[in-house]
Short mmCIF file of N, CA and C in Angstrom, two decimals:
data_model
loop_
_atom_site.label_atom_id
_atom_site.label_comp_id
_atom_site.label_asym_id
_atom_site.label_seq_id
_atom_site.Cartn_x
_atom_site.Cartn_y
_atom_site.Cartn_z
N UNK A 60 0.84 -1.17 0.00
CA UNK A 60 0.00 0.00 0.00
C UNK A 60 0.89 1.24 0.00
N UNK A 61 0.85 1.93 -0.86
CA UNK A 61 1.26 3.19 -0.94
C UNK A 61 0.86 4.91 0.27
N UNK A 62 1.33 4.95 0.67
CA UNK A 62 1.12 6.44 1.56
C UNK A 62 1.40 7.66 0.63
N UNK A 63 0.49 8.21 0.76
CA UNK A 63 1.10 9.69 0.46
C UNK A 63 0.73 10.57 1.57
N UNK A 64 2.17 11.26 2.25
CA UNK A 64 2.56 12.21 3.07
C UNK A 64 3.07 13.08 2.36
N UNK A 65 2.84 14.13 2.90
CA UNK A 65 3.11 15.30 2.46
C UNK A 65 4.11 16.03 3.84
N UNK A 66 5.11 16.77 3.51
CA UNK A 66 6.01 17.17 4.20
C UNK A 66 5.51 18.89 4.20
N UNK A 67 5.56 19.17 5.70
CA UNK A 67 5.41 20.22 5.81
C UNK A 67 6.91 21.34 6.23
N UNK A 68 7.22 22.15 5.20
CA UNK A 68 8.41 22.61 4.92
C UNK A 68 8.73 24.14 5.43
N UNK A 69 7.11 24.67 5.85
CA UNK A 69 6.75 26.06 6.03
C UNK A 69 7.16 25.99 7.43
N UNK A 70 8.38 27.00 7.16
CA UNK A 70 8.72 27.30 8.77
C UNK A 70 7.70 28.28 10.12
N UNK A 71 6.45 28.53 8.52
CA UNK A 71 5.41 29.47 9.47
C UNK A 71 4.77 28.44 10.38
N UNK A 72 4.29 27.30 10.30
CA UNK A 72 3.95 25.91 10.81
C UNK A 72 4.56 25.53 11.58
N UNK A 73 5.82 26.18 11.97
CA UNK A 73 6.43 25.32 13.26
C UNK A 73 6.46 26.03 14.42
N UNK A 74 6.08 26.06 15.37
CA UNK A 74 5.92 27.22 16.63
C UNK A 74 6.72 26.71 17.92
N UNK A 75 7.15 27.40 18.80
CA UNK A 75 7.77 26.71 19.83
C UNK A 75 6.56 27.20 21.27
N UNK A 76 5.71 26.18 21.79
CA UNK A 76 5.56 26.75 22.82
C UNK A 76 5.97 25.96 23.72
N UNK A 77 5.90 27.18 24.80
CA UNK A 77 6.60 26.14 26.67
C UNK A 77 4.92 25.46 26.99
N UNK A 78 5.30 24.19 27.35
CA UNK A 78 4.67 23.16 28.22
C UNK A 78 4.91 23.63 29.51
N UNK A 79 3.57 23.75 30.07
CA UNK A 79 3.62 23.79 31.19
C UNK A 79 2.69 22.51 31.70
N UNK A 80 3.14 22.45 33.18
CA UNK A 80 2.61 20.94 33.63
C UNK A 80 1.32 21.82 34.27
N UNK A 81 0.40 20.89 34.36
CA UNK A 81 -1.26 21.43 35.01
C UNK A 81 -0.93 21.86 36.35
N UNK A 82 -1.71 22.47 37.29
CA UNK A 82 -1.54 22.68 38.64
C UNK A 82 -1.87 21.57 39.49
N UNK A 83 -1.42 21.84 40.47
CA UNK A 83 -1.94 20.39 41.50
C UNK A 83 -2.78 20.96 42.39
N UNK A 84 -3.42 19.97 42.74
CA UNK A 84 -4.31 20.84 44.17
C UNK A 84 -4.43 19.73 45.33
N UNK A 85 -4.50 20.17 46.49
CA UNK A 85 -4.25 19.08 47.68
C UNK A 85 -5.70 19.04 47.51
N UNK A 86 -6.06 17.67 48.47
CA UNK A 86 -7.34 17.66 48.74
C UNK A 86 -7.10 17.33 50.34
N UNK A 87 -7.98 18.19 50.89
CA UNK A 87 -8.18 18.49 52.22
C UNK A 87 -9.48 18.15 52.93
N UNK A 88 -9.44 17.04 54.09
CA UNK A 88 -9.96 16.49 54.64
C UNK A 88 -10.08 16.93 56.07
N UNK A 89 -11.68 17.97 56.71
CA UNK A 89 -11.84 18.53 57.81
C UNK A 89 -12.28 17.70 58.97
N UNK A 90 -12.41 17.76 59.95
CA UNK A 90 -12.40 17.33 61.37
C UNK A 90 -14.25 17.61 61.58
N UNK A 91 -14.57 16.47 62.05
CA UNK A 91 -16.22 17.14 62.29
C UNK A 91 -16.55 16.14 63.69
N UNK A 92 -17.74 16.48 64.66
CA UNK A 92 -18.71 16.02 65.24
C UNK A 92 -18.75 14.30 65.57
N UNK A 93 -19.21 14.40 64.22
CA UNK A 93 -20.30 12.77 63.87
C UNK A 93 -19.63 11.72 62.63
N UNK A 94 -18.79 11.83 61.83
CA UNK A 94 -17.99 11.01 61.13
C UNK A 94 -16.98 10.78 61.81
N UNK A 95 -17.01 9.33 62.29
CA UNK A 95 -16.56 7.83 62.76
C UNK A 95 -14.76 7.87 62.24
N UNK A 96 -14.32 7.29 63.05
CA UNK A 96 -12.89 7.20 63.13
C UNK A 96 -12.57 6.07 62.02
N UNK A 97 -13.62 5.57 62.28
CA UNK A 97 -13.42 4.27 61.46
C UNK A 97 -13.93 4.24 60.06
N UNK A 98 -14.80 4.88 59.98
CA UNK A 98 -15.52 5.93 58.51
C UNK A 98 -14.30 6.70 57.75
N UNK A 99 -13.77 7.31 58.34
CA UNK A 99 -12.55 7.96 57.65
C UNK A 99 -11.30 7.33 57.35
N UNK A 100 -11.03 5.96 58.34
CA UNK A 100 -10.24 5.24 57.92
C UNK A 100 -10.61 4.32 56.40
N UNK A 101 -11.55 3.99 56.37
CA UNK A 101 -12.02 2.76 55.37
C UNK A 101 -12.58 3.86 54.46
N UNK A 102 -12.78 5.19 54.18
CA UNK A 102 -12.96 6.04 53.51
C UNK A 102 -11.12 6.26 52.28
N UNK A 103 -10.21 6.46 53.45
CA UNK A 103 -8.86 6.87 52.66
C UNK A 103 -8.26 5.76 52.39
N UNK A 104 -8.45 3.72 52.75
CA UNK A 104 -8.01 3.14 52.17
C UNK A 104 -9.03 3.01 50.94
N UNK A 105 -10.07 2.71 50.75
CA UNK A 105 -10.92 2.71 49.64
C UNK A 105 -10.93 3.45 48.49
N UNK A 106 -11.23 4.62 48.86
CA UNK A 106 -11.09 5.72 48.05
C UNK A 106 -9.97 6.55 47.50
N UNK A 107 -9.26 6.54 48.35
CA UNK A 107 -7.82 7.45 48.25
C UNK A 107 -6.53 6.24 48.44
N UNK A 108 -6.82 4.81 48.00
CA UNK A 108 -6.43 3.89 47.81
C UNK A 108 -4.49 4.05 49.06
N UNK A 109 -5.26 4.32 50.17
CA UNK A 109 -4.01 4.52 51.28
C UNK A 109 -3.50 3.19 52.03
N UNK A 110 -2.63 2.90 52.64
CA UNK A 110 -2.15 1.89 53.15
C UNK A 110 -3.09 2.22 54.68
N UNK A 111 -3.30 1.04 55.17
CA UNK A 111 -3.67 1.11 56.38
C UNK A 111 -3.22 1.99 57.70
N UNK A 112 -1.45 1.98 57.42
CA UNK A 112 -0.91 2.67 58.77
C UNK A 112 -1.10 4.29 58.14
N UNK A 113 -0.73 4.21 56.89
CA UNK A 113 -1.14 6.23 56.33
C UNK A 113 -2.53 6.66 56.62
N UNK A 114 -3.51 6.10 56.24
CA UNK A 114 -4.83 6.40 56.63
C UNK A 114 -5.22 6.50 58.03
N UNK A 115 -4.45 5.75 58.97
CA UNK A 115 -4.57 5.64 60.49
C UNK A 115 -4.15 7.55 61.11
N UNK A 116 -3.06 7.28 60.28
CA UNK A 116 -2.07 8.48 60.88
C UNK A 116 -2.43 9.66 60.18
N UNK A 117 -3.21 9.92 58.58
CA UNK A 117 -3.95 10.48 58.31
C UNK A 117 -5.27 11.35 59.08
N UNK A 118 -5.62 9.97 59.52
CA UNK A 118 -7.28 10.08 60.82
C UNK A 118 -6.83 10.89 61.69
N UNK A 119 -6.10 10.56 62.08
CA UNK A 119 -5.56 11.25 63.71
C UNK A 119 -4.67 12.67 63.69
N UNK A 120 -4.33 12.92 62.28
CA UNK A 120 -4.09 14.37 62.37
C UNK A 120 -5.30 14.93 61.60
N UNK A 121 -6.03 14.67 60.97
CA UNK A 121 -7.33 15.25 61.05
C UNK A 121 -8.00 15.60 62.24
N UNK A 122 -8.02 14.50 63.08
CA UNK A 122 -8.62 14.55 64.26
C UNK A 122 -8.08 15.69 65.19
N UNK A 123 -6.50 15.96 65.42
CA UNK A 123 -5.87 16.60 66.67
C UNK A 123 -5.96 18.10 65.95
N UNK A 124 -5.84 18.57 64.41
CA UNK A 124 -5.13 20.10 63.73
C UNK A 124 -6.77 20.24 63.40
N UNK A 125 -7.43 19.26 63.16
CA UNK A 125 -9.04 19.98 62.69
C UNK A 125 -8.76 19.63 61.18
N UNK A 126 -7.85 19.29 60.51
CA UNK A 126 -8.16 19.54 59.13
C UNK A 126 -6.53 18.75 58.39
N UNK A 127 -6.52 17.83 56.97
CA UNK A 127 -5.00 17.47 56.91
C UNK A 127 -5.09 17.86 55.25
N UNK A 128 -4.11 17.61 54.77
CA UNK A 128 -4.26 17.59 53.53
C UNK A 128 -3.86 16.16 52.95
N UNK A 129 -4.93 14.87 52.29
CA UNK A 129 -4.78 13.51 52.56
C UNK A 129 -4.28 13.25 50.76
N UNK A 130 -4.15 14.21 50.32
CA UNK A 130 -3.39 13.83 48.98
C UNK A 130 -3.51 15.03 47.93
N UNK A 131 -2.21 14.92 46.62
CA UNK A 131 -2.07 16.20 45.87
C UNK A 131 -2.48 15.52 44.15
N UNK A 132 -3.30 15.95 43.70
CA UNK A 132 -3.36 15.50 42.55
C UNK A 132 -3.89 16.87 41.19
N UNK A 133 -4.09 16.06 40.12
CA UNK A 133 -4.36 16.60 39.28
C UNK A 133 -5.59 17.02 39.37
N UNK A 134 -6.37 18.53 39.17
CA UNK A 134 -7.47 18.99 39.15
C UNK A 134 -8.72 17.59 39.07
N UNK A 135 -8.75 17.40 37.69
CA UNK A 135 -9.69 16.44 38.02
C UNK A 135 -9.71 15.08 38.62
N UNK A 136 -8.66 14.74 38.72
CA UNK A 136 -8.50 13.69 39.71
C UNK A 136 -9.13 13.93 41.51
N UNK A 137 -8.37 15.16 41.50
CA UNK A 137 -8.63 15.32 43.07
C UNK A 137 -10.27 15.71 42.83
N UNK A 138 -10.77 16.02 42.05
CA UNK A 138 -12.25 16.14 42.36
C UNK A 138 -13.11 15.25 42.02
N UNK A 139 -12.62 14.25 41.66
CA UNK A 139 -13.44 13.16 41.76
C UNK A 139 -13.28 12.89 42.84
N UNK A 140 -12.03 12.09 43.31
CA UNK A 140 -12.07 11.08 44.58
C UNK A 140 -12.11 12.20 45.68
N UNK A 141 -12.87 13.80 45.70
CA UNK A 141 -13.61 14.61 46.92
C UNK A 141 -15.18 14.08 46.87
N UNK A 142 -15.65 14.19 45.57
CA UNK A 142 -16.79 14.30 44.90
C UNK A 142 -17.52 12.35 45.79
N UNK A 143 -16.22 11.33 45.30
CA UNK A 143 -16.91 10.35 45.99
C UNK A 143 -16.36 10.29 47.15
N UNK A 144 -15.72 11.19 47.96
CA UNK A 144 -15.54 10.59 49.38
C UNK A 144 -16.93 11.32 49.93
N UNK A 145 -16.98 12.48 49.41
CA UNK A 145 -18.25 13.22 49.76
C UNK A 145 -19.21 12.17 49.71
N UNK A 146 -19.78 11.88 48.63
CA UNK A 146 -21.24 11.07 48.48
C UNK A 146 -20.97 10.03 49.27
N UNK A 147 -20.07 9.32 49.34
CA UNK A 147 -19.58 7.99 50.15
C UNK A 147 -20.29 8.37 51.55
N UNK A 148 -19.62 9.93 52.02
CA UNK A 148 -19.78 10.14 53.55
C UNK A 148 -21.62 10.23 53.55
N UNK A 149 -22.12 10.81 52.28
CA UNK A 149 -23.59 11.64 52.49
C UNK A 149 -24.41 9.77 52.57
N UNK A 150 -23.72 8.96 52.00
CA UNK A 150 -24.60 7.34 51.99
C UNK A 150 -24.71 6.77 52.67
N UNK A 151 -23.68 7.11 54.06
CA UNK A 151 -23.49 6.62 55.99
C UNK A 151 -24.01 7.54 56.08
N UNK A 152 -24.78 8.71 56.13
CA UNK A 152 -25.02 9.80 57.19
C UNK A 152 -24.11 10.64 57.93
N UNK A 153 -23.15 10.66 57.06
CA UNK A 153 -21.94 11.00 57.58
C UNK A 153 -21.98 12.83 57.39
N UNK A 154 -21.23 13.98 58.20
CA UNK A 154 -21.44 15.03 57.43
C UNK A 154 -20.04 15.86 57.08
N UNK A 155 -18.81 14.38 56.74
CA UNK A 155 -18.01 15.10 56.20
C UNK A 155 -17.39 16.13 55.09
N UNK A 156 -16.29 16.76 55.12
CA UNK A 156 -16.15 18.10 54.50
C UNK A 156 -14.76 17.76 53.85
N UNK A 157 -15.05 17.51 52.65
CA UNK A 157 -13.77 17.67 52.11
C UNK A 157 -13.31 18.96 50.40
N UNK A 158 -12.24 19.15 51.14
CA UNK A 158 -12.06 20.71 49.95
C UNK A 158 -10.69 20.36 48.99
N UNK A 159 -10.76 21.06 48.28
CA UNK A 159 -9.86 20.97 47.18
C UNK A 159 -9.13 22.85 47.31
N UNK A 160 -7.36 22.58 46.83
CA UNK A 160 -6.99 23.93 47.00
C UNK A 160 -5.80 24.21 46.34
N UNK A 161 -5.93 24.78 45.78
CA UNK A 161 -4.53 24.68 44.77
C UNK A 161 -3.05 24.28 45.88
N UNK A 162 -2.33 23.46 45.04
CA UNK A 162 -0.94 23.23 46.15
C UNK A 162 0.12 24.13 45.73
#
C-alpha cells in the first residue's frame, strides 16, 4: 500500500511553545462532630487507595489540627475522589467536609 505524506516545509507551521505541567491541588480532609474514626479510615483506604498505617495516621491528624491535607493531585482527579468521598460520607449519614486547594 502506498502512503502519500506530504512534508510540511513552512517554517510558518512550526511554533515553539513552553509546556507547562497542570496545577496540583491538595485535597483536604476537615475534622467534624459525627464522622466515625473508622468511617474515615475505610474512607482513605478505599477511596484514596491509602495503606492502612497512612490512613490511620492520616485520621488522627485530622482529628488533633481539625483539618490534613490527605493527597495532591491533578485537578480532576482530586475532584473526583472529593466528589466520591463526599457522596460515600452523604450514603453513611456522615457530614463530612472535604475541599480541594490549589498546592
Amino acid at each position: 500500500m502506498n502512503w502519500k505524506i506530504e512534508e510540511f516545509a513552512d517554517s510558518a507551521l512550526v511554533t515553539e511553545e513552553e509546556i507547562t505541567a497542570p496545577d496540583s491541588y491538595n485535597v483536604i480532609l476537615y475534622n467534624d462532630d459525627y464522622t466515625t474514626k473508622e468511617f474515615v479510615v475505610s474512607l482513605l483506604m478505599g477511596i484514596f487507595n491509602k495503606p492502612e498505617t497512612e490512613a490511620v495516621s492520616l485520621m488522627e491528624t485530622v482529628h488533633r489540627r481539625g483539618s490534613a491535607v490527605i493527597g495532591v493531585y491533578s485537578f480532576d482527579i482530586a475532584q473526583t475522589l472529593a466528589a466520591a468521598a463526599i457522596q460515600n460520607a452523604r450514603n453513611n449519614g456522615f457530614p463530612l467536609r472535604c475541599e480541594l486547594e490549589v498546592a
